[in-house]
Short mmCIF file of C-alpha atoms and ligand atoms in Angstrom, two decimals:
data_model
loop_
_atom_site.label_atom_id
_atom_site.label_comp_id
_atom_site.label_asym_id
_atom_site.label_seq_id
_atom_site.Cartn_x
_atom_site.Cartn_y
_atom_site.Cartn_z
CA MET A 962 108.77 256.05 134.16
CA ALA A 963 107.84 259.26 132.42
CA VAL A 964 106.56 258.74 128.98
CA PHE A 965 105.16 261.99 127.47
CA ASN A 966 108.20 263.76 128.73
CA LEU A 967 110.69 261.48 127.23
CA ARG A 968 113.10 263.09 124.54
CA ALA A 969 112.59 260.46 122.30
CA TYR A 970 108.62 260.88 122.45
CA ASP A 971 108.81 263.47 120.15
CA ASP A 972 105.17 263.94 119.36
CA HIS A 973 104.30 260.12 118.68
CA GLU A 974 100.59 259.55 117.71
CA GLN A 975 100.15 256.29 119.67
CA ILE A 976 101.98 253.91 121.74
CA VAL A 977 100.57 250.34 122.39
CA PHE A 978 102.02 248.22 125.24
CA CYS A 979 101.23 244.55 124.41
CA SER A 980 101.28 241.78 127.00
CA ASP A 981 100.12 238.14 126.69
CA ALA A 982 101.04 236.09 129.63
CA GLU A 983 100.58 232.66 128.06
CA SER A 984 103.09 232.91 125.28
CA GLY A 985 105.40 235.18 127.36
CA LEU A 986 104.95 238.25 124.75
CA LYS A 987 105.95 241.72 125.77
CA ALA A 988 105.86 244.14 122.98
CA ILE A 989 105.72 248.07 122.25
CA ILE A 990 104.22 249.22 119.16
CA CYS A 991 105.25 252.80 118.28
CA ILE A 992 103.33 254.77 115.81
CA HIS A 993 105.15 258.04 115.27
CA SER A 994 102.93 259.56 112.46
CA THR A 995 100.22 258.19 110.00
CA ALA A 996 100.20 261.79 108.38
CA LEU A 997 101.27 260.13 104.95
CA GLY A 998 99.80 256.81 105.43
CA PRO A 999 99.64 253.71 107.47
CA ALA A 1000 102.84 253.74 110.00
CA VAL A 1001 105.41 251.30 108.39
CA GLY A 1002 108.34 249.76 110.11
CA GLY A 1003 109.71 246.42 111.18
CA CYS A 1004 109.47 244.57 114.36
CA ARG A 1005 112.69 244.06 116.30
CA MET A 1006 113.21 241.41 118.66
CA TRP A 1007 115.89 242.19 121.19
CA GLU A 1008 116.96 241.23 124.76
CA TYR A 1009 116.62 244.66 126.20
CA ASN A 1010 118.01 245.37 129.74
CA THR A 1011 115.12 247.59 130.82
CA ASP A 1012 111.59 248.25 129.51
CA GLU A 1013 112.68 251.95 129.22
CA GLY A 1014 115.39 250.94 127.03
CA ALA A 1015 113.02 248.96 124.86
CA LEU A 1016 110.57 251.97 124.58
CA VAL A 1017 113.33 254.69 123.86
CA ASP A 1018 114.61 252.19 121.14
CA GLY A 1019 111.11 251.75 119.65
CA LEU A 1020 110.47 255.33 119.54
CA ARG A 1021 113.84 256.36 118.01
CA LEU A 1022 113.54 253.56 115.29
CA SER A 1023 109.79 254.65 114.81
CA ARG A 1024 110.48 258.46 114.09
CA GLY A 1025 113.40 257.45 111.85
CA MET A 1026 110.89 255.47 109.83
CA THR A 1027 108.43 258.45 109.54
CA TYR A 1028 111.50 260.34 107.89
CA LYS A 1029 112.96 257.42 105.73
CA ASN A 1030 109.29 256.97 104.44
CA ALA A 1031 108.76 260.79 103.74
CA MET A 1032 112.17 261.26 102.22
CA ALA A 1033 111.42 258.11 99.81
CA GLY A 1034 108.23 259.41 98.58
CA LEU A 1035 106.18 256.67 99.93
CA PRO A 1036 102.53 256.86 100.79
CA PHE A 1037 103.53 255.70 104.51
CA GLY A 1038 103.98 257.22 107.90
CA GLY A 1039 106.44 255.90 110.40
CA GLY A 1040 106.27 253.27 113.20
CA LYS A 1041 108.10 250.30 114.50
CA SER A 1042 107.61 247.79 116.98
CA VAL A 1043 109.84 245.82 119.64
CA ILE A 1044 109.42 242.47 121.25
CA ILE A 1045 111.31 242.27 124.49
CA GLY A 1046 113.23 238.82 124.88
CA ASN A 1047 116.02 236.76 123.35
CA PRO A 1048 115.10 235.77 119.67
CA LYS A 1049 117.19 232.66 120.35
CA THR A 1050 115.13 231.25 123.00
CA LEU A 1051 111.74 233.17 123.25
CA LYS A 1052 110.16 232.50 119.76
CA SER A 1053 107.23 230.72 119.43
CA GLU A 1054 104.21 230.39 117.25
CA ALA A 1055 101.96 231.49 120.01
CA LEU A 1056 104.19 234.64 120.72
CA PHE A 1057 104.01 235.61 117.01
CA ARG A 1058 100.23 234.98 116.85
CA ALA A 1059 99.74 237.24 119.97
CA PHE A 1060 101.68 239.80 118.40
CA GLY A 1061 99.66 239.62 115.31
CA ARG A 1062 96.34 239.95 117.17
CA PHE A 1063 97.71 243.14 118.57
CA VAL A 1064 98.72 244.55 115.43
CA ASP A 1065 95.32 243.45 113.90
CA SER A 1066 93.44 245.41 116.87
CA ILE A 1067 94.81 248.60 115.73
CA SER A 1068 93.17 248.36 112.23
CA GLY A 1069 95.96 248.94 109.99
CA ARG A 1070 97.30 252.01 111.69
CA TYR A 1071 100.69 250.23 111.81
CA VAL A 1072 101.92 247.65 109.34
CA THR A 1073 104.83 245.43 110.45
CA ALA A 1074 107.72 243.62 108.63
CA GLU A 1075 110.98 241.88 109.59
CA ASP A 1076 113.56 243.67 111.17
CA VAL A 1077 116.75 242.81 113.66
CA GLY A 1078 115.89 239.60 115.36
CA THR A 1079 112.80 238.53 113.43
CA SER A 1080 112.54 236.68 110.00
CA PRO A 1081 110.08 236.52 106.97
CA ALA A 1082 109.14 233.01 108.59
CA ASP A 1083 108.25 234.93 111.92
CA ILE A 1084 106.16 237.63 109.90
CA ALA A 1085 104.52 234.90 108.12
CA ILE A 1086 103.08 233.72 111.61
CA VAL A 1087 101.77 237.22 112.28
CA HIS A 1088 100.01 237.24 108.84
CA LYS A 1089 98.11 234.31 110.24
CA GLU A 1090 96.24 236.77 112.55
CA THR A 1091 96.48 240.09 110.58
CA PRO A 1092 96.68 241.30 106.80
CA HIS A 1093 98.79 244.42 107.93
CA VAL A 1094 102.20 242.97 107.28
CA LEU A 1095 104.85 243.60 104.56
CA GLY A 1096 107.96 241.48 103.31
CA LEU A 1097 106.24 238.14 103.25
CA GLU A 1098 108.36 235.47 101.34
CA GLY A 1099 107.70 234.91 97.80
CA LYS A 1100 106.61 238.55 97.19
CA SER A 1101 109.09 241.28 96.73
CA GLY A 1102 111.95 239.03 98.11
CA ASP A 1103 115.35 239.83 99.86
CA PRO A 1104 115.26 243.98 100.01
CA SER A 1105 119.29 243.86 100.55
CA PRO A 1106 120.05 244.17 96.55
CA MET A 1107 117.61 247.24 96.19
CA THR A 1108 119.16 248.72 99.54
CA ALA A 1109 122.58 248.24 97.75
CA TYR A 1110 121.62 249.72 94.57
CA GLY A 1111 120.10 252.70 96.14
CA VAL A 1112 123.30 253.23 98.20
CA TYR A 1113 125.35 253.10 95.05
CA LYS A 1114 123.16 255.57 93.65
CA GLY A 1115 123.78 257.59 96.58
CA ILE A 1116 127.38 257.44 96.66
CA LYS A 1117 127.21 258.61 92.97
CA SER A 1118 125.15 261.60 93.94
CA ALA A 1119 127.83 262.29 96.72
CA VAL A 1120 130.93 261.91 94.38
CA LYS A 1121 129.10 264.19 91.61
CA PHE A 1122 128.56 266.93 94.45
CA LYS A 1123 131.82 266.82 96.20
CA MET A 1124 134.28 265.80 93.49
CA GLY A 1125 132.38 266.83 90.28
CA ARG A 1126 132.65 263.66 88.47
CA ASP A 1127 130.02 261.74 87.04
CA SER A 1128 131.78 258.32 86.95
CA LEU A 1129 133.23 256.05 89.79
CA GLU A 1130 136.10 254.96 87.60
CA GLY A 1131 139.21 255.13 89.93
CA VAL A 1132 137.28 256.26 92.85
CA ARG A 1133 138.64 254.94 95.92
CA ILE A 1134 135.86 253.57 98.40
CA ALA A 1135 136.47 251.76 101.69
CA VAL A 1136 133.24 249.46 102.33
CA GLN A 1137 133.11 248.20 106.12
CA GLY A 1138 130.82 245.19 106.13
CA LEU A 1139 130.55 242.77 103.35
CA GLY A 1140 127.10 241.12 104.33
CA HIS A 1141 123.72 241.01 102.35
CA VAL A 1142 123.96 244.78 101.35
CA GLY A 1143 127.93 245.24 101.27
CA TYR A 1144 128.35 242.54 98.82
CA TYR A 1145 125.88 243.65 96.11
CA LEU A 1146 127.11 247.28 96.80
CA CYS A 1147 130.69 246.23 95.96
CA LYS A 1148 129.52 244.46 92.88
CA HIS A 1149 127.94 247.84 91.43
CA LEU A 1150 130.99 249.62 92.55
CA HIS A 1151 133.54 247.45 90.98
CA GLU A 1152 131.49 247.19 87.77
CA GLU A 1153 132.01 251.00 87.34
CA GLY A 1154 135.60 250.82 87.89
CA ALA A 1155 135.69 252.01 91.59
CA LYS A 1156 138.81 251.07 93.67
CA LEU A 1157 137.57 248.86 96.76
CA ILE A 1158 139.17 248.60 100.11
CA VAL A 1159 136.99 246.28 102.32
CA THR A 1160 136.86 244.76 105.58
CA ASP A 1161 134.35 242.48 107.65
CA ILE A 1162 134.87 240.39 110.79
CA ASN A 1163 134.02 237.33 108.85
CA LYS A 1164 136.94 235.98 106.73
CA GLU A 1165 134.88 234.19 104.24
CA SER A 1166 132.93 237.36 103.41
CA ILE A 1167 136.30 239.12 102.64
CA GLU A 1168 137.73 236.40 100.62
CA ARG A 1169 134.66 236.34 98.31
CA VAL A 1170 134.69 240.22 97.59
CA VAL A 1171 138.49 240.01 97.04
CA ARG A 1172 138.01 237.17 94.63
CA ASP A 1173 134.80 238.55 92.95
CA PHE A 1174 135.74 242.03 92.62
CA GLY A 1175 139.32 242.29 92.96
CA ALA A 1176 139.01 244.26 96.19
CA THR A 1177 141.99 245.04 98.63
CA ALA A 1178 141.36 243.89 102.09
CA CYS A 1179 142.45 245.71 105.17
CA ASP A 1180 142.11 245.14 109.01
CA ILE A 1181 138.74 245.89 110.79
CA ASN A 1182 140.17 249.02 112.71
CA ALA A 1183 142.21 250.28 109.79
CA ILE A 1184 139.03 250.93 107.70
CA TYR A 1185 138.85 254.42 109.03
CA THR A 1186 142.21 255.54 108.46
CA GLN A 1187 142.43 254.47 104.54
CA ASP A 1188 143.26 257.13 102.08
CA VAL A 1189 140.01 256.98 100.25
CA ASP A 1190 137.49 259.23 98.72
CA VAL A 1191 134.38 257.52 100.11
CA TYR A 1192 133.85 255.83 103.47
CA ALA A 1193 130.88 253.29 103.13
CA PRO A 1194 129.81 251.93 106.36
CA CYS A 1195 127.63 248.84 105.78
CA ALA A 1196 127.96 247.01 109.26
CA LEU A 1197 127.01 248.59 112.31
CA GLY A 1198 125.48 251.99 113.45
CA ALA A 1199 127.19 254.84 115.36
CA THR A 1200 130.68 254.24 113.60
CA VAL A 1201 131.17 258.01 113.18
CA ASN A 1202 131.96 258.75 116.77
CA ASP A 1203 134.37 260.81 118.77
CA GLU A 1204 137.14 258.21 118.49
CA THR A 1205 136.79 257.40 114.73
CA LEU A 1206 135.96 261.17 113.60
CA PRO A 1207 139.59 262.43 113.76
CA ARG A 1208 140.99 259.33 112.09
CA LEU A 1209 138.75 259.59 108.89
CA LYS A 1210 140.75 260.66 105.67
CA CYS A 1211 137.70 260.38 103.44
CA SER A 1212 135.88 263.28 101.90
CA ILE A 1213 132.45 261.45 101.83
CA VAL A 1214 130.76 259.25 104.25
CA ALA A 1215 127.86 257.39 102.35
CA GLY A 1216 126.73 253.73 103.23
CA ALA A 1217 123.89 251.50 104.17
CA ALA A 1218 124.18 251.39 107.99
CA ASN A 1219 121.44 252.66 110.09
CA ASN A 1220 122.27 255.41 112.72
CA VAL A 1221 125.79 255.90 111.38
CA LEU A 1222 126.31 258.99 113.60
CA ALA A 1223 126.62 258.21 116.85
CA GLU A 1224 125.02 261.49 117.76
CA ASP A 1225 123.49 264.42 115.94
CA ARG A 1226 126.37 266.38 116.70
CA HIS A 1227 128.83 264.35 114.80
CA GLY A 1228 126.90 265.73 111.60
CA ILE A 1229 128.57 269.17 112.68
CA ALA A 1230 131.92 267.68 113.15
CA LEU A 1231 131.85 266.04 109.61
CA MET A 1232 130.65 269.41 108.15
CA ASN A 1233 133.46 271.27 109.90
CA ARG A 1234 135.91 268.64 108.65
CA GLY A 1235 134.99 269.13 105.10
CA ILE A 1236 133.59 265.73 104.83
CA LEU A 1237 130.12 265.38 102.82
CA TYR A 1238 127.56 263.08 104.83
CA ALA A 1239 124.88 261.28 103.01
CA PRO A 1240 122.23 260.96 105.34
CA ASP A 1241 121.54 257.20 106.42
CA TYR A 1242 117.90 256.93 106.36
CA VAL A 1243 117.68 258.71 102.70
CA ILE A 1244 120.64 256.69 101.31
CA ASN A 1245 119.45 253.37 102.41
CA ALA A 1246 115.80 253.46 101.46
CA GLY A 1247 116.07 251.07 98.52
CA GLY A 1248 114.81 248.23 100.71
CA ILE A 1249 111.63 249.92 101.96
CA ILE A 1250 110.99 250.91 98.54
CA ASN A 1251 111.03 247.64 97.26
CA VAL A 1252 108.89 246.13 99.91
CA SER A 1253 106.40 249.07 99.08
CA PHE A 1254 105.76 247.40 95.58
CA GLU A 1255 105.34 243.97 97.06
CA ASN A 1256 101.52 243.80 96.40
CA ASN A 1257 101.92 244.37 92.71
CA TYR A 1258 105.70 243.60 92.26
CA SER A 1259 107.78 245.10 89.48
CA LYS A 1260 111.45 245.16 89.80
CA ASP A 1261 111.72 247.87 87.24
CA ALA A 1262 109.35 250.01 89.11
CA ALA A 1263 111.10 249.67 92.38
CA MET A 1264 114.47 250.60 90.54
CA ALA A 1265 113.06 253.56 89.04
CA LYS A 1266 111.86 254.77 92.46
CA THR A 1267 114.99 254.00 93.94
CA ASP A 1268 116.85 256.13 91.45
CA ASN A 1269 115.10 258.97 92.98
CA ILE A 1270 117.80 258.66 95.99
CA TYR A 1271 120.27 260.32 93.59
CA ALA A 1272 118.20 263.63 93.28
CA THR A 1273 116.77 263.52 96.92
CA LEU A 1274 120.46 263.50 98.14
CA THR A 1275 121.63 266.21 95.62
CA ASN A 1276 118.71 268.41 96.89
CA VAL A 1277 120.01 267.86 100.71
CA PHE A 1278 123.36 268.57 99.89
CA GLU A 1279 122.73 271.88 97.97
CA ARG A 1280 120.33 273.13 100.68
CA ALA A 1281 122.81 272.02 103.30
CA LYS A 1282 125.65 274.00 101.40
CA SER A 1283 123.46 277.35 100.88
CA GLU A 1284 122.17 277.34 104.45
CA GLY A 1285 125.69 276.20 106.05
CA LYS A 1286 123.99 273.51 107.87
CA PRO A 1287 124.99 269.70 108.28
CA THR A 1288 123.41 267.42 106.14
CA ASN A 1289 121.49 265.49 108.60
CA VAL A 1290 119.94 268.35 110.10
CA VAL A 1291 118.66 269.46 106.53
CA ALA A 1292 117.42 266.17 105.87
CA ASP A 1293 115.33 265.99 109.11
CA GLU A 1294 114.03 269.50 108.20
CA ILE A 1295 112.81 268.59 104.90
CA ALA A 1296 111.39 265.28 106.33
CA ARG A 1297 109.41 267.29 108.84
CA GLN A 1298 108.17 269.63 106.26
CA LEU A 1299 106.89 266.76 104.16
CA VAL A 1300 104.86 265.29 107.09
CA ALA A 1301 103.45 268.48 108.04
CA LYS A 1302 102.34 268.94 104.59
CA GLY A 1303 100.61 265.80 104.58
CA ARG A 1304 99.25 266.32 108.12
CA LYS A 1305 97.26 269.48 106.31
P1 NAD B 812 124.41 241.98 107.16
O1 NAD B 812 124.28 241.40 108.66
O2 NAD B 812 123.96 240.86 106.24
O3 NAD B 812 125.84 242.29 107.05
C1 NAD B 812 126.52 243.10 107.91
C2 NAD B 812 128.00 242.63 107.81
O4 NAD B 812 128.78 243.63 108.65
C3 NAD B 812 128.30 241.28 108.10
O5 NAD B 812 129.00 240.52 107.02
C4 NAD B 812 129.36 241.28 109.43
O6 NAD B 812 129.98 240.19 109.63
C5 NAD B 812 129.77 242.58 109.22
N1 NAD B 812 130.28 243.07 110.44
C6 NAD B 812 129.78 243.22 111.70
N2 NAD B 812 130.47 243.89 112.67
C7 NAD B 812 131.66 244.30 111.75
C8 NAD B 812 132.70 245.11 112.26
N3 NAD B 812 133.05 245.64 113.34
N4 NAD B 812 133.39 245.38 111.13
C9 NAD B 812 133.15 245.04 109.80
N5 NAD B 812 132.34 244.18 109.59
C10 NAD B 812 131.44 244.07 110.44
O7 NAD B 812 123.33 243.31 107.32
P2 NAD B 812 123.08 243.91 105.92
O8 NAD B 812 121.56 243.51 105.75
O9 NAD B 812 123.87 243.65 104.96
O10 NAD B 812 122.79 245.40 106.54
C11 NAD B 812 124.11 246.19 106.75
C12 NAD B 812 123.63 247.50 107.28
O11 NAD B 812 122.70 248.20 106.38
C13 NAD B 812 122.91 247.19 108.73
O12 NAD B 812 123.43 248.36 109.69
C14 NAD B 812 121.58 247.52 108.27
O13 NAD B 812 120.85 247.86 109.58
C15 NAD B 812 121.53 248.43 107.21
N6 NAD B 812 120.33 248.29 106.35
C16 NAD B 812 120.12 247.17 105.68
C17 NAD B 812 118.95 247.19 104.89
C18 NAD B 812 118.79 245.93 103.89
O14 NAD B 812 117.94 245.75 103.05
N7 NAD B 812 119.37 244.71 104.52
C19 NAD B 812 118.25 248.14 104.61
C20 NAD B 812 118.55 249.46 105.46
C21 NAD B 812 119.52 249.52 106.14
#
């Protein structure tokens, strides 16, 4: 399998392949960049079909963390790790301790945290072997409320830019996914008078938001065709794709989900349709900002830094407009410039 020639390799600084026969650990630590600080990014546990699939996922996520951390103004580089295996059956104390020893062996160049398939309890085991972890229980707590707050600020930035409005009063917003982030997002939007149309695969989650915030529920697939100002994806990635794009009736796409665009070219398609896109890793950085304060936690300080998402997005929108480029391309360009400056 080629590694350096992989498209996703994209100038990664270091990749560590980790294997521990005793615990069954097979993991890959990807360090994309340490130009702005230690490479920070979560540890994903997933039953990948192939080792190559695991590597490519790690590489893509790792580069994404470089861009996210740079755009959020954090003193972090970007990295990510993947543990190959079913989180329901392969987890053990020995496995996470072995992973912790590998993290420790790279002396702080990579700092890990929870991600899909891992929990704060797993990271607490990793912490027994290395100090290089973030997101421990009892420190900064659940990052989701801060992520939601950042997405709310990001939606306000997009509404101001696209619709010239300072308030969300009467703005129609379709929220897809009412989990940890979606629920808190709906709360902020409702408090400012937005009109909510919501969906989820979980009936109870819908009922809670309908009851608490007077939202209107719609079918899972009908969320794309709602006559709204904003579509806020807060469930899965890749929901803006060839199939959904022609159906969108919104003028803004802005939500918490990672990898909203199925492919980069869908950013061009959104631009061509006059739909403003708030790049995912810019608008959903509230959680990592919250975690960055955990060694001396102050909610006020974390909120103040998360407030910057508004201005960061305005800058992306303005530059995209003046240069005639899609917002996702402009965000990548700005992130790369910040990293290059850090490297110097
Ligand atoms: P979550 O698992 O708590 O919530 C996701 C919700 O989406 C669930 O209620 C689920 O039932 C629903 N859902 C799943 N498939 C759906 C579908 N097809 N249609 C409608 N609803 C569906 O996750 P979360 O922590 O709220 O995160 C939401 C998104 O934001 C994810 O993409 C995540 O990667 C991203 N994100 C989260 C954070 C954070 O701090 N939690 C930070 C950055 C990015």
